[in-house]
Amino acid sequence: MENSSKIKTIRAIVREINFEGCSLLSINDLTNDQIYQLFELGKLLEPWNRSRIDLATGSVMSTLFFQPSTRTRMSFETAMHRLGGDVISEANPLVTSSAAKEESLADMLRVVSKYANIIVMRHFNAEEARSAAPYSESPIVNGGWGHWEHPTQALLDLYTLYRTYGKIEGLKVCVASADLIEARTGHSMAQGLARLGAKVTLATQKSRRTPQEVLDKLGAYGTRVQEEFDLTQDSFNELISDMDMVYLPGCSAPKGPEAEAFKKVMDNYYVRYETLDKVQHDENRTIFVTHTLPRRAGEMDLRIDNSSSQLYFEAIAYSVSIRMALIASILGL
Ligand code: CP
């Protein structure tokens, strides 16, 4: 297909998605059809992952990151540059913006939305971010808010899974972490997977179980969601040997006196290379592993990096085109 006809197709899909001017605060702000249409658009945009298609000329994206980030901020900024748009960024607003002078988040969003056509924000406090969002005159994308949700991480991981298998329905996915209370990517991903018909298993400590709000939503989708608590490293590896994918949302480990005890618990959710290798050889079946990154030492065997199971670096490339698709849809390009 020539570029001009590809651009026509891109614009037609953007219209079909019908998400112009909408904010993405939760993965549930998108319908299943919209998610699949975004996948289609992401695939069409993949050829421009490393070049530029001038669809967003004259539009400005603001990235406001109140917490550190490598992937989310840089891939959104890359996506906007690849679409030919411009970016204004605050990577440390508590130091370098007037938030340091106690300007409220609501005022900041009112002001920044006068400059930017779209805002991508990461914030440490989900309640504060959710209350301030309506003050923005431009659509807002949640780039990770508190412990609540990180919907575009889920979108890119779902897209990676879709590009790997060509489907999501029926896949068996284990979302595993020593702490699923604070796993905002896990919350968004589990809901996205369940909605698209995957069989989801949540493996964690009973004391750090997935929040009830998320479990209630998972229940409402009518998909079978299984919870596995307090596994040992042996039983965890036995569990994942039956999966199509292991999803590691990571977790923030405590510092100080609790650090050693937590490390022992984390060790129970360690993905062994031998587990994946055995299934590959005995059953000729690949168990894919993805981690939202950044990862910590002791979460998985690093030999997985060079195996066919590794999806976490593949996801980085996919993140640009799916975020290009999302920006194009929100801006109605
Ligand atoms: N996965 C993710 O959100 O990474 P960053 O914290 O680097 O953005």
Tab-separated table of N, CA and C and ligand atoms in Angstrom, residues 65 67-75 122 143-144 150 153 156-157 184-185 249 291-294 316 323, ligand 1:
chain	number	residue	atom	x	y	z
A	65	PHE	N	5.479	14.445	34.618
A	65	PHE	CA	5.816	13.216	35.342
A	65	PHE	C	6.272	13.531	36.762
A	67	GLN	N	6.576	11.368	39.029
A	67	GLN	CA	7.378	10.237	39.517
A	67	GLN	C	8.360	9.873	38.413
A	68	PRO	N	9.482	9.239	38.769
A	68	PRO	CA	10.473	8.900	37.748
A	68	PRO	C	9.909	7.962	36.682
A	69	SER	N	10.452	8.067	35.498
A	69	SER	CA	10.044	7.188	34.399
A	69	SER	C	11.128	7.193	33.334
A	70	THR	N	11.361	6.054	32.742
A	70	THR	CA	12.177	5.987	31.524
A	70	THR	C	11.245	5.695	30.345
A	71	ARG	N	10.555	4.547	30.430
A	71	ARG	CA	9.790	4.047	29.299
A	71	ARG	C	8.552	4.877	28.957
A	72	THR	N	7.706	5.118	29.961
A	72	THR	CA	6.405	5.712	29.635
A	72	THR	C	6.587	7.113	29.049
A	73	ARG	N	7.402	7.936	29.736
A	73	ARG	CA	7.573	9.309	29.241
A	73	ARG	C	8.290	9.309	27.888
A	74	MET	N	9.378	8.544	27.805
A	74	MET	CA	10.156	8.607	26.557
A	74	MET	C	9.424	7.977	25.384
A	75	SER	N	8.632	6.938	25.642
A	75	SER	CA	7.942	6.337	24.490
A	75	SER	C	6.777	7.217	24.046
A	122	ARG	N	2.011	11.352	34.919
A	122	ARG	CA	2.240	10.327	35.955
A	122	ARG	C	2.180	11.037	37.288
A	143	GLY	N	-0.488	8.163	32.895
A	143	GLY	CA	0.793	7.482	32.648
A	143	GLY	C	1.281	6.744	33.884
A	144	GLY	N	0.314	6.332	34.747
A	144	GLY	CA	0.633	5.646	36.007
A	144	GLY	C	0.281	6.556	37.175
A	150	HIS	N	-2.353	1.868	35.383
A	150	HIS	CA	-1.370	2.324	34.390
A	150	HIS	C	-1.876	1.779	33.048
A	153	GLN	N	0.334	1.063	29.827
A	153	GLN	CA	1.254	-0.074	29.957
A	153	GLN	C	0.493	-1.358	29.613
A	156	LEU	N	-0.101	-1.561	25.851
A	156	LEU	CA	1.057	-1.992	25.055
A	156	LEU	C	1.385	-3.463	25.318
A	157	ASP	N	1.138	-3.931	26.535
A	157	ASP	CA	1.394	-5.351	26.809
A	157	ASP	C	0.340	-6.238	26.138
A	184	ARG	N	0.026	-1.229	39.928
A	184	ARG	CA	-0.934	-0.519	39.057
A	184	ARG	C	-0.965	-1.095	37.644
A	185	THR	N	0.182	-1.561	37.156
A	185	THR	CA	0.166	-2.164	35.814
A	185	THR	C	-0.599	-3.491	35.848
A	249	PRO	N	4.374	-7.554	36.950
A	249	PRO	CA	4.219	-6.102	37.061
A	249	PRO	C	5.235	-5.472	38.009
A	291	HIS	N	7.771	-8.452	31.577
A	291	HIS	CA	7.919	-7.663	32.798
A	291	HIS	C	7.722	-6.220	32.377
A	292	THR	N	6.975	-5.458	33.168
A	292	THR	CA	6.696	-4.079	32.747
A	292	THR	C	7.950	-3.215	32.834
A	293	LEU	N	8.951	-3.689	33.566
A	293	LEU	CA	10.220	-2.985	33.761
A	293	LEU	C	9.986	-1.619	34.453
A	294	PRO	N	10.874	-1.094	35.240
A	294	PRO	CA	12.181	-1.665	35.533
A	294	PRO	C	12.066	-2.904	36.427
A	316	ILE	N	8.900	-2.995	24.164
A	316	ILE	CA	9.367	-1.601	24.106
A	316	ILE	C	9.149	-1.033	22.698
A	323	ARG	N	1.284	3.646	21.159
A	323	ARG	CA	1.066	4.993	21.728
A	323	ARG	C	0.849	6.017	20.610
B	1	CP	N1	6.865	0.353	32.707
B	1	CP	C1	7.007	1.633	33.096
B	1	CP	O1	6.037	2.319	33.453
B	1	CP	O2	8.298	2.072	33.081
B	1	CP	P1	8.769	3.509	33.530
B	1	CP	O3	8.531	3.624	35.017
B	1	CP	O4	10.223	3.572	33.186
B	1	CP	O5	7.940	4.516	32.786
